[in-house]
PDB file of C-alpha atoms in Angstrom:
ATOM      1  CA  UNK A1447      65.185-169.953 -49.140  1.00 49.00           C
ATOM      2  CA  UNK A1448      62.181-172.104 -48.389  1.00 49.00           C
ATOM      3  CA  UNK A1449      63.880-173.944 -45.625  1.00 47.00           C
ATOM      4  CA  UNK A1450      64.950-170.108 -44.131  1.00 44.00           C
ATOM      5  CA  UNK A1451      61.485-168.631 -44.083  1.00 45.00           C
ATOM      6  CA  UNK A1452      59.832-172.355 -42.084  1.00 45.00           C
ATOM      7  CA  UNK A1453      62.601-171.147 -39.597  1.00 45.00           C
ATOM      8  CA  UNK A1454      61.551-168.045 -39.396  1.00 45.00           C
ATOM      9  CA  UNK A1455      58.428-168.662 -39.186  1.00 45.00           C
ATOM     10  CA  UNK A1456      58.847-171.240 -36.632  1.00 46.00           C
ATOM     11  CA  UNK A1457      60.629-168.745 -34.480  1.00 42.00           C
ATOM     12  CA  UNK A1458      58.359-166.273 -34.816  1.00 47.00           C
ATOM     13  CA  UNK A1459      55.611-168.824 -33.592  1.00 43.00           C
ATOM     14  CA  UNK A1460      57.825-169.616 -31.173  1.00 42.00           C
ATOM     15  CA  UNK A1461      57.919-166.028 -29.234  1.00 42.00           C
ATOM     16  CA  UNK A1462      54.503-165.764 -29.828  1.00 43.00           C
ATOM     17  CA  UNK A1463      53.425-168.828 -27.848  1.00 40.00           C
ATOM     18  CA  UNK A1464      55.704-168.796 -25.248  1.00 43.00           C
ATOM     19  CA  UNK A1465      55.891-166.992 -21.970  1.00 44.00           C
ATOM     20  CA  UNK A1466      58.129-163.198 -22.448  1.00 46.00           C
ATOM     21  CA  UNK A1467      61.380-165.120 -20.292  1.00 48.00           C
ATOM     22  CA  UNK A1468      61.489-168.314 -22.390  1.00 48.00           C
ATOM     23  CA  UNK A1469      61.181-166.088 -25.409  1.00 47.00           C
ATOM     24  CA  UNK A1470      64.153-163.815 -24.516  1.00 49.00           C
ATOM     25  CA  UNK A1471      66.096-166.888 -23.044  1.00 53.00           C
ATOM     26  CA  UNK A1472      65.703-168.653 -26.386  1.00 47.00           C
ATOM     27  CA  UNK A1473      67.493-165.187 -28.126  1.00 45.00           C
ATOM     28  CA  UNK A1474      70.335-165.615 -26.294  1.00 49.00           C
ATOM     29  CA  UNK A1475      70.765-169.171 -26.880  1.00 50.00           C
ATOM     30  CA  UNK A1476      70.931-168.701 -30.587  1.00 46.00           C
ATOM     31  CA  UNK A1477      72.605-165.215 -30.312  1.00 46.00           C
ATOM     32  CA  UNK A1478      69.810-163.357 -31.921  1.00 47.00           C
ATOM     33  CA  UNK A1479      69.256-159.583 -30.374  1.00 45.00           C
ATOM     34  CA  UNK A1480      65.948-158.940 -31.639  1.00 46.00           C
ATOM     35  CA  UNK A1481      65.094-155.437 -29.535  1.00 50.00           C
ATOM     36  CA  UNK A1482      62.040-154.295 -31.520  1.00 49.00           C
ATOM     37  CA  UNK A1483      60.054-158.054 -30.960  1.00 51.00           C
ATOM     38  CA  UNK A1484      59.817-158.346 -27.123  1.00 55.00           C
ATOM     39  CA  UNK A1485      56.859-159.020 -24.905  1.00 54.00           C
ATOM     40  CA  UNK A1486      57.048-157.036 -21.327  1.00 55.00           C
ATOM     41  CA  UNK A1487      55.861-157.440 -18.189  1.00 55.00           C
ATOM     42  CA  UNK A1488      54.770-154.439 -16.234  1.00 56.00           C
ATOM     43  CA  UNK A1489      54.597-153.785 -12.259  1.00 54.00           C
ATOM     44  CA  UNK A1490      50.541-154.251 -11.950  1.00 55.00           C
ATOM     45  CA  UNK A1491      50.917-157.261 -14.002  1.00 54.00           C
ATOM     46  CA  UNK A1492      49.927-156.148 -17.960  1.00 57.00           C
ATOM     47  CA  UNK A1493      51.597-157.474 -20.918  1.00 55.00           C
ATOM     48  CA  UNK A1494      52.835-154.680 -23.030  1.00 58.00           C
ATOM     49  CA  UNK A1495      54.253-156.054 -26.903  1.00 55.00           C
ATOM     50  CA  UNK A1496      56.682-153.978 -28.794  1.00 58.00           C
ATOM     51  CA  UNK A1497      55.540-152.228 -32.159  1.00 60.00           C
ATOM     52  CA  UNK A1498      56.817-154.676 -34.418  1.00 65.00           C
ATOM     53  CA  UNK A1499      54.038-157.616 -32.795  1.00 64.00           C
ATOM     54  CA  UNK A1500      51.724-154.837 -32.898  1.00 63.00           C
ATOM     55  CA  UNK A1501      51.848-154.243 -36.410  1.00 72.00           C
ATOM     56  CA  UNK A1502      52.507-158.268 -36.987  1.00 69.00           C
ATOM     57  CA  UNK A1503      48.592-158.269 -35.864  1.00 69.00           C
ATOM     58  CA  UNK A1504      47.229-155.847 -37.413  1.00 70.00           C
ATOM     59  CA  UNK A1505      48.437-157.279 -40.248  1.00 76.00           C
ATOM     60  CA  UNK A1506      47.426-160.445 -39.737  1.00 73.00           C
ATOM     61  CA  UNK A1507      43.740-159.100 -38.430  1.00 69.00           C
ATOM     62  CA  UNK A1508      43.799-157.319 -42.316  1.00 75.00           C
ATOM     63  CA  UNK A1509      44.515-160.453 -43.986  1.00 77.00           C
ATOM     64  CA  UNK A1510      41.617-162.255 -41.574  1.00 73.00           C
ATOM     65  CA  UNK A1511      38.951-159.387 -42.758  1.00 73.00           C
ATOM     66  CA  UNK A1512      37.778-160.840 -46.195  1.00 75.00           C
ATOM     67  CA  UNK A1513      36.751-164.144 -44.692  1.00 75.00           C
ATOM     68  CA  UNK A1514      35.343-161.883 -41.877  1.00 71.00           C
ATOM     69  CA  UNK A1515      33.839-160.329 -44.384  1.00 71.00           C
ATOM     70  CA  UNK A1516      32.170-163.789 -46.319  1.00 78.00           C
ATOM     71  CA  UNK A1517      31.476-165.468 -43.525  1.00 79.00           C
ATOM     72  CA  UNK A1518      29.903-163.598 -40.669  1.00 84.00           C
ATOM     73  CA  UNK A1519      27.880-160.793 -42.517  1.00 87.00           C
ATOM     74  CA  UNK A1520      25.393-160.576 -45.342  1.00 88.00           C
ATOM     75  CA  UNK A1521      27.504-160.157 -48.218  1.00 90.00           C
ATOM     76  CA  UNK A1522      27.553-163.803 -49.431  1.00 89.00           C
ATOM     77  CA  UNK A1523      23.319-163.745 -49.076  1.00 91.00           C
ATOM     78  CA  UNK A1524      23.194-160.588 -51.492  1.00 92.00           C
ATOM     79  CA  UNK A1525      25.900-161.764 -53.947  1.00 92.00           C
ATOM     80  CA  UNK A1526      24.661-164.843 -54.869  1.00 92.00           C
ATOM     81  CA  UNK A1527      21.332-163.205 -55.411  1.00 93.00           C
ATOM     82  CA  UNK A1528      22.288-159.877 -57.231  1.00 92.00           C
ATOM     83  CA  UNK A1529      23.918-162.754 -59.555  1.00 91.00           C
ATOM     84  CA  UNK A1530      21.419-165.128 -59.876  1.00 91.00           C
ATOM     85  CA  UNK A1531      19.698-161.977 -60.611  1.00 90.00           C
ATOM     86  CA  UNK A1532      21.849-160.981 -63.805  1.00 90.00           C
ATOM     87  CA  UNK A1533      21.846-164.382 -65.532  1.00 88.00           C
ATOM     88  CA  UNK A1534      17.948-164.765 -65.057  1.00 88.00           C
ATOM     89  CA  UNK A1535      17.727-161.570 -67.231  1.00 86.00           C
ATOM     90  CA  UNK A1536      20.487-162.719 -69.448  1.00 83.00           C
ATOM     91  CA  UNK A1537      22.426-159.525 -69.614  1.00 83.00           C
ATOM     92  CA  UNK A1538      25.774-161.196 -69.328  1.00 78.00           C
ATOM     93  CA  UNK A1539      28.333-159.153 -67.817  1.00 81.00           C
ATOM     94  CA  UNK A1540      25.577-156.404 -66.998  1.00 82.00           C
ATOM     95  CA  UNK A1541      25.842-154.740 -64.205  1.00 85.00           C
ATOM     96  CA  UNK A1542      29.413-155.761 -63.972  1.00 88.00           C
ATOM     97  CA  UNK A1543      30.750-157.378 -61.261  1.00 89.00           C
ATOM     98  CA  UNK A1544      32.428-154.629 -59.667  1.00 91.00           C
ATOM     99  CA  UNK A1545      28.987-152.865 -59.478  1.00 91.00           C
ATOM    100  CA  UNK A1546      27.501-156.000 -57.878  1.00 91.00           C
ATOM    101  CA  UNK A1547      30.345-156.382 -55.738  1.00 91.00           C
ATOM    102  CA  UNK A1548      30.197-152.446 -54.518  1.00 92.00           C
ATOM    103  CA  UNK A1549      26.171-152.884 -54.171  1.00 91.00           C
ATOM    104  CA  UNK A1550      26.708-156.167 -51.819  1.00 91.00           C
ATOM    105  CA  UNK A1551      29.063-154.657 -50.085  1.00 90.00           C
ATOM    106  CA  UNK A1552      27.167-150.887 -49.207  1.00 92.00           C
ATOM    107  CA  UNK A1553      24.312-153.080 -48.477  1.00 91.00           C
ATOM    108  CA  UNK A1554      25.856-155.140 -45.890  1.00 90.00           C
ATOM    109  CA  UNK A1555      27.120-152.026 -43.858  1.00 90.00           C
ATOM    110  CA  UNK A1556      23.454-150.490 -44.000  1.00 91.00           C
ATOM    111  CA  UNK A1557      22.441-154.267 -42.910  1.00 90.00           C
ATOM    112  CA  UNK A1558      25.067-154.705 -40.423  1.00 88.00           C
ATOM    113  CA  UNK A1559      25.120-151.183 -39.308  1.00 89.00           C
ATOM    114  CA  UNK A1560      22.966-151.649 -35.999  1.00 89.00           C
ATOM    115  CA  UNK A1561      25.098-154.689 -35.290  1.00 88.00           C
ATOM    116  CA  UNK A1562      28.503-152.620 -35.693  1.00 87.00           C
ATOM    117  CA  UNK A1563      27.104-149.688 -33.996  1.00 89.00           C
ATOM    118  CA  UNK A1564      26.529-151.514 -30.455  1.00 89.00           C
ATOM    119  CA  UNK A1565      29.933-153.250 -30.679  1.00 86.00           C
ATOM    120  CA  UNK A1566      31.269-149.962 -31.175  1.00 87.00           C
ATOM    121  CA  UNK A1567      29.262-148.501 -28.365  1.00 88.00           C
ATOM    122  CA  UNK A1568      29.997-151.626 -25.766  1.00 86.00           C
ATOM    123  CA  UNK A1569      33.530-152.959 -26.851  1.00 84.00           C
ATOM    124  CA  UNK A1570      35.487-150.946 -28.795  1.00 82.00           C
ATOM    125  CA  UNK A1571      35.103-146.899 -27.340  1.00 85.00           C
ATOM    126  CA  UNK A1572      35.818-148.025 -23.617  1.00 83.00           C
ATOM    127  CA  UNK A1573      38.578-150.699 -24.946  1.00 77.00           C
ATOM    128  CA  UNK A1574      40.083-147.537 -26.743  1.00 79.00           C
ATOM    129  CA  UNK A1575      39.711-144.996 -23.798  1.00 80.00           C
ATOM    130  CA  UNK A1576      41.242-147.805 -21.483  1.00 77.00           C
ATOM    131  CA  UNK A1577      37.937-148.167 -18.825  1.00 81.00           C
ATOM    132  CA  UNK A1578      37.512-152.170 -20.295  1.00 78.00           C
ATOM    133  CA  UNK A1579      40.402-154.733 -20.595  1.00 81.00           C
ATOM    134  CA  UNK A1580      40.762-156.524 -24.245  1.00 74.00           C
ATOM    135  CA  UNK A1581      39.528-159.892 -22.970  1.00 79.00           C
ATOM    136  CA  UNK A1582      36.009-158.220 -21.690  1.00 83.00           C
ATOM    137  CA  UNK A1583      36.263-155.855 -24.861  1.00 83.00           C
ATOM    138  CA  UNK A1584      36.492-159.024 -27.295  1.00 82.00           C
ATOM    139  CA  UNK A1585      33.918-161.142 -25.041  1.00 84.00           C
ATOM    140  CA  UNK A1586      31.087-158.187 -25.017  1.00 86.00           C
ATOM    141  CA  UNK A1587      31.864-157.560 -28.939  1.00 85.00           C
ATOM    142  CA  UNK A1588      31.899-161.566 -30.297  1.00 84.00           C
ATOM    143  CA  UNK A1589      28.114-161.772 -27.743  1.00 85.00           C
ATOM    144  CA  UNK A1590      27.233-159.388 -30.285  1.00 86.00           C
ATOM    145  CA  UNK A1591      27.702-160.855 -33.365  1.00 86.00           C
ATOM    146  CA  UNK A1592      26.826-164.022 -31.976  1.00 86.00           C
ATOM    147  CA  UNK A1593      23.040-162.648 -31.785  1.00 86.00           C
ATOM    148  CA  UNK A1594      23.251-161.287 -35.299  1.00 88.00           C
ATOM    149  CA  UNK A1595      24.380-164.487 -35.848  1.00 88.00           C
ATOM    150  CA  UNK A1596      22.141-166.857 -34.088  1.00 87.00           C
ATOM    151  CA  UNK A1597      19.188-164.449 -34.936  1.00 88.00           C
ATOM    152  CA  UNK A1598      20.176-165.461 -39.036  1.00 88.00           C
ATOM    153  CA  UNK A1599      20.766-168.770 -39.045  1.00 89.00           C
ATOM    154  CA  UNK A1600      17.678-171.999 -39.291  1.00 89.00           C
ATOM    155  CA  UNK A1601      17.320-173.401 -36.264  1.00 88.00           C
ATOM    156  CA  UNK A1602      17.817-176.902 -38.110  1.00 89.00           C
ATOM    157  CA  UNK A1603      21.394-175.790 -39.747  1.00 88.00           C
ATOM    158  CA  UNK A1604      22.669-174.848 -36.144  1.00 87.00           C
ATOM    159  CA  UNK A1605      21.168-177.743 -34.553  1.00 87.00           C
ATOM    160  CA  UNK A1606      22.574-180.264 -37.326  1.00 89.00           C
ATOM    161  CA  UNK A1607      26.633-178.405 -36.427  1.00 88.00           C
ATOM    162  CA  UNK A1608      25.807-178.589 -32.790  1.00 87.00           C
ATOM    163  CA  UNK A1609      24.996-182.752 -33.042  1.00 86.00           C
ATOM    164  CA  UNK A1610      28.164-182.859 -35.356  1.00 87.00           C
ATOM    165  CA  UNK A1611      30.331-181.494 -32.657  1.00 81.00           C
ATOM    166  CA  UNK A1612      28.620-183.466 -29.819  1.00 82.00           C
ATOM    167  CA  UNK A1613      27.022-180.415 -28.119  1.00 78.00           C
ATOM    168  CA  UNK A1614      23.617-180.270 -26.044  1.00 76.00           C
ATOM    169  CA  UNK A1615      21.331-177.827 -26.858  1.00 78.00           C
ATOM    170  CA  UNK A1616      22.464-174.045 -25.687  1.00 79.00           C
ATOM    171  CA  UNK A1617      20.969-171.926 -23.028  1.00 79.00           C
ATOM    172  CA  UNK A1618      21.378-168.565 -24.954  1.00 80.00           C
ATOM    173  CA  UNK A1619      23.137-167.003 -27.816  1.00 78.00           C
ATOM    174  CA  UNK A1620      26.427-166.417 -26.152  1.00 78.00           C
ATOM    175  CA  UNK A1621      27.212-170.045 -25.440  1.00 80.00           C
ATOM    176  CA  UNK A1622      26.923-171.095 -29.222  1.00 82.00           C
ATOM    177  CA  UNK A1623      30.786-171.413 -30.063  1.00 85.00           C
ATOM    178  CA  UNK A1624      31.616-169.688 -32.967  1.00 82.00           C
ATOM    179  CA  UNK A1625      33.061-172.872 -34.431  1.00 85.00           C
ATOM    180  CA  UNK A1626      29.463-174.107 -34.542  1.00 87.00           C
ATOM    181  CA  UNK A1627      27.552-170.714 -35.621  1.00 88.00           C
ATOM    182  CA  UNK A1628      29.778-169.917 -38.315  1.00 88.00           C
ATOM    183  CA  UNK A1629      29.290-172.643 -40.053  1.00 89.00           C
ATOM    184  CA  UNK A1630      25.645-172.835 -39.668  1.00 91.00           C
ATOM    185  CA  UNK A1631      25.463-169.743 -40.389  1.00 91.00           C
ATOM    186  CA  UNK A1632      26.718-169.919 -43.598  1.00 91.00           C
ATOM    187  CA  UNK A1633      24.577-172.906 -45.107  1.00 91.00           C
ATOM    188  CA  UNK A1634      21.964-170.995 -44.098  1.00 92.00           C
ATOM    189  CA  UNK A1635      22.900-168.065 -45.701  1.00 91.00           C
ATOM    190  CA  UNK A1636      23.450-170.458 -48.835  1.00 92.00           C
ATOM    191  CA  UNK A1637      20.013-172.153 -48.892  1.00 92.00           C
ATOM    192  CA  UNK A1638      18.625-168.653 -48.207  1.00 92.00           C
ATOM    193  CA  UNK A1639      20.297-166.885 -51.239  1.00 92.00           C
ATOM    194  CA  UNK A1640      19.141-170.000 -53.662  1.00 93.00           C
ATOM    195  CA  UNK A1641      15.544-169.932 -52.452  1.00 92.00           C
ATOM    196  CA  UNK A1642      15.035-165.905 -52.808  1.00 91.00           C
ATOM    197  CA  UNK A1643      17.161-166.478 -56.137  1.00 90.00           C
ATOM    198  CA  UNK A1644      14.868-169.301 -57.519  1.00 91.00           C
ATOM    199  CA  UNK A1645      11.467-167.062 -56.798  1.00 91.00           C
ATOM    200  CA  UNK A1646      13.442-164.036 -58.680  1.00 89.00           C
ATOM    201  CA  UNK A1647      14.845-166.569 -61.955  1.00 89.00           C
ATOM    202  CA  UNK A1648      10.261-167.841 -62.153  1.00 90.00           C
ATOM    203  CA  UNK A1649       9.425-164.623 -63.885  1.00 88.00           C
ATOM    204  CA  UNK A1650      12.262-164.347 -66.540  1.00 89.00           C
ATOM    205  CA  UNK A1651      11.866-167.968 -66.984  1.00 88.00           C
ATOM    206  CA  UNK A1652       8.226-167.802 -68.076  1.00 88.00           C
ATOM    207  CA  UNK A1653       8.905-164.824 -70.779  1.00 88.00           C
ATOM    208  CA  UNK A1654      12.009-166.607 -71.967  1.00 84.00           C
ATOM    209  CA  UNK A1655       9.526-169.830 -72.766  1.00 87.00           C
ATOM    210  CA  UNK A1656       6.976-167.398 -73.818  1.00 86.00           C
ATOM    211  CA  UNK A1657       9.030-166.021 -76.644  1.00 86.00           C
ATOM    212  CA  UNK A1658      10.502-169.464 -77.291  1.00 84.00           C
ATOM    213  CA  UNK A1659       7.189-171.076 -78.312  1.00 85.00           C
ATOM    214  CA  UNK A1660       5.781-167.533 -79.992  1.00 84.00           C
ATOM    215  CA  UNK A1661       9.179-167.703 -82.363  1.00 81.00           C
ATOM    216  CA  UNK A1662       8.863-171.814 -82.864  1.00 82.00           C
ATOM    217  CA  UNK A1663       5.347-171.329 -83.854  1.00 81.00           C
ATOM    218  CA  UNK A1664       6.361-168.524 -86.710  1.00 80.00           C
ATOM    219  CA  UNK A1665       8.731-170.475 -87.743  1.00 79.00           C
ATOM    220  CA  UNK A1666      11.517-168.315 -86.748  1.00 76.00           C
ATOM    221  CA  UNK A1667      13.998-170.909 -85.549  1.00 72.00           C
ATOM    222  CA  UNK A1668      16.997-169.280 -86.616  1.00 75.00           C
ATOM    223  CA  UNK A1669      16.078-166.288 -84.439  1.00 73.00           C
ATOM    224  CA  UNK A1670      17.774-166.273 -80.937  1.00 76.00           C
ATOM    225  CA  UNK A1671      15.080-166.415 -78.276  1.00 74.00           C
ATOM    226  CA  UNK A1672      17.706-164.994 -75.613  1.00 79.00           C
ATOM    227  CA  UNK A1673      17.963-162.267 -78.010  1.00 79.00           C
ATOM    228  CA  UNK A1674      14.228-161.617 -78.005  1.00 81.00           C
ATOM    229  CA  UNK A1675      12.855-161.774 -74.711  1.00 83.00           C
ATOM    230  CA  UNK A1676      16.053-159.682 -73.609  1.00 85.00           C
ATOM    231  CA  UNK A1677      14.445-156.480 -73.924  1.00 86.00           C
ATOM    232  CA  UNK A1678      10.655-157.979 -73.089  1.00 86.00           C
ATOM    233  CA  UNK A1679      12.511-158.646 -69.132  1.00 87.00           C
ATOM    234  CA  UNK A1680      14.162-155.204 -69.172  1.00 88.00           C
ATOM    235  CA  UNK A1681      11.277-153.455 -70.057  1.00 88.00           C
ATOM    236  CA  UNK A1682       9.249-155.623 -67.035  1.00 85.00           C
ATOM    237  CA  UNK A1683      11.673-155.153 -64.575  1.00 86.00           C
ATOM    238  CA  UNK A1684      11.726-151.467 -65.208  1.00 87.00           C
ATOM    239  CA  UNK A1685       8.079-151.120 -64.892  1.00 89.00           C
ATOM    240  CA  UNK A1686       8.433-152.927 -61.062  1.00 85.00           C
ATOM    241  CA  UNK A1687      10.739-151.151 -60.128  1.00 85.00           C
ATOM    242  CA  UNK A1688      12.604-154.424 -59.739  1.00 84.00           C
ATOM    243  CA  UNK A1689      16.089-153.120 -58.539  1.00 88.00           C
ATOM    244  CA  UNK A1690      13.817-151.598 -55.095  1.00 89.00           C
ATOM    245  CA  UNK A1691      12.206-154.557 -54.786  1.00 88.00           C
ATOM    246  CA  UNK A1692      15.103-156.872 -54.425  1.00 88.00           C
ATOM    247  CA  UNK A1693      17.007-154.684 -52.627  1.00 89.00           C
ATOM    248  CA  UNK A1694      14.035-153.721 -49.954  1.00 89.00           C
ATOM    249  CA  UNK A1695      13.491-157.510 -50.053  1.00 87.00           C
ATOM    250  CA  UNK A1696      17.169-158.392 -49.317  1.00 88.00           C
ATOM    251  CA  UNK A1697      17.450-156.199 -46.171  1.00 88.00           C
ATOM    252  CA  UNK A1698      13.986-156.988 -44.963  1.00 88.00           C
ATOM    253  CA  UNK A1699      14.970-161.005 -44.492  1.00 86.00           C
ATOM    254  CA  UNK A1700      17.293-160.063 -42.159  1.00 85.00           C
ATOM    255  CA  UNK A1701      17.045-159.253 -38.197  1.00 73.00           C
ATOM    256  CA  UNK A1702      19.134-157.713 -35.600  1.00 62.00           C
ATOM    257  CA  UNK A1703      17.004-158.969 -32.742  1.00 59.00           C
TER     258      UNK A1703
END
């Protein structure tokens, strides 16, 4: 079965990469009428794909989103904080990760909203009502994210990918390859999170020795200190308001221009 699905595969890969004529001569030649995958060629020179490739890429795009998702937004920033968040207040599983997950997540499309709202207005509403060919469409929408992008990321992260891959230094934002920005961006995104996540862990850290010391010095060693200073950081992150400050914190470090 394994051996079937690498041909099938390979075939498939095979259609996709080659011109529409090889692709139909090479059904013939192993007697395969596949009507529903064919690639077209119309009179004024546009490629139109049958459904089935259509749907192939959407699926494919679907699969794609997650790591779209990780890697060229704020979500991973926010995450990483929101949980370095929870274990400096030593609440274990509190908020659970689905809540952290759904908070990272409605954050990033309030963060990213600007972003997605001019790609929308410059790529994807004339792409859909057929004034802007795809090529122009995807060119105008990835200059886009490249300035969220570039805008986001240390200067020193994207310089240190761009020496890696041999590159001079680039005139503007949409001649960064996205092979070098993306992963720039992330490392910065990582040494970001852990240097907003160390200032938030100080605090907690200083009540946790606090109640430590106090319970040594009664000689209450068999008391849990964790257990102690639990509700002593509850009861001063309430009194902050320490869920607006991180959040209002989170979304002001970041710039759409």
């Amino acid at each position: 079965m394994n051996i079937i699905f690498i041909g099938i595969k390979s075939l498939f890969l095979l259609l996709i990469i080659t011109s529409p004529i090889e692709a139909e001569s090479l059904l013939e030649n192993f007697g395969l009428g596949l009507p529903a995958i064919n690639v077209s060629d119309s009179a004024d020179g546009e490629t139109t794909y049958s459904l089935s490739l259509q749907i192939l890429a959407l699926m494919t795009s679907i699969t794609v989103l997650p790591s779209l998702l990780l890697g060229m937004t704020s979500f991973t920033r926010i995450i990483i904080v929101l949980s370095i968040l929870r274990q400096a207040m030593g609440t274990q599983q509190t908020p659970p990760n689905q809540v952290l997950v759904a908070i990272a997540l409605f954050l990033t499309l309030f963060i990213m909203s600007p972003t997605l709202s001019k790609i929308n207005t410059t790529a994807l509403t004339p792409y859909l009502e057929g004034t802007m060919q795809a090529e122009t469409a995807l060119a105008k929408a990835s200059n886009t994210a490249k300035d969220f992008l570039v805008y986001n990321t240390r200067k020193n992260d994207l310089q240190m990918f761009a020496d890696m891959a041999g590159d001079a230094t680039y005139e503007s934002n949409s001649d960064v390859p996205l092979p070098v920005l993306l992963p720039a961006f992330i490392t910065s995104e990582l040494k970001t999170a852990f240097q907003i996540g160390f200032l938030l862990f100080l605090p907690f850290l200083v009540i946790d020795m606090v109640i430590a010391s106090t319970l040594m010095s009664l000689g209450m060693m068999m008391l849990s200190p964790m257990l102690v200073s639990l509700p002593f950081k509850l009861l001063l992150f309430v009194l902050v308001d320490g869920w607006a400050m991180t959040v209002g914190s989170l979304v002001a470090t970041y710039s759409s221009s």
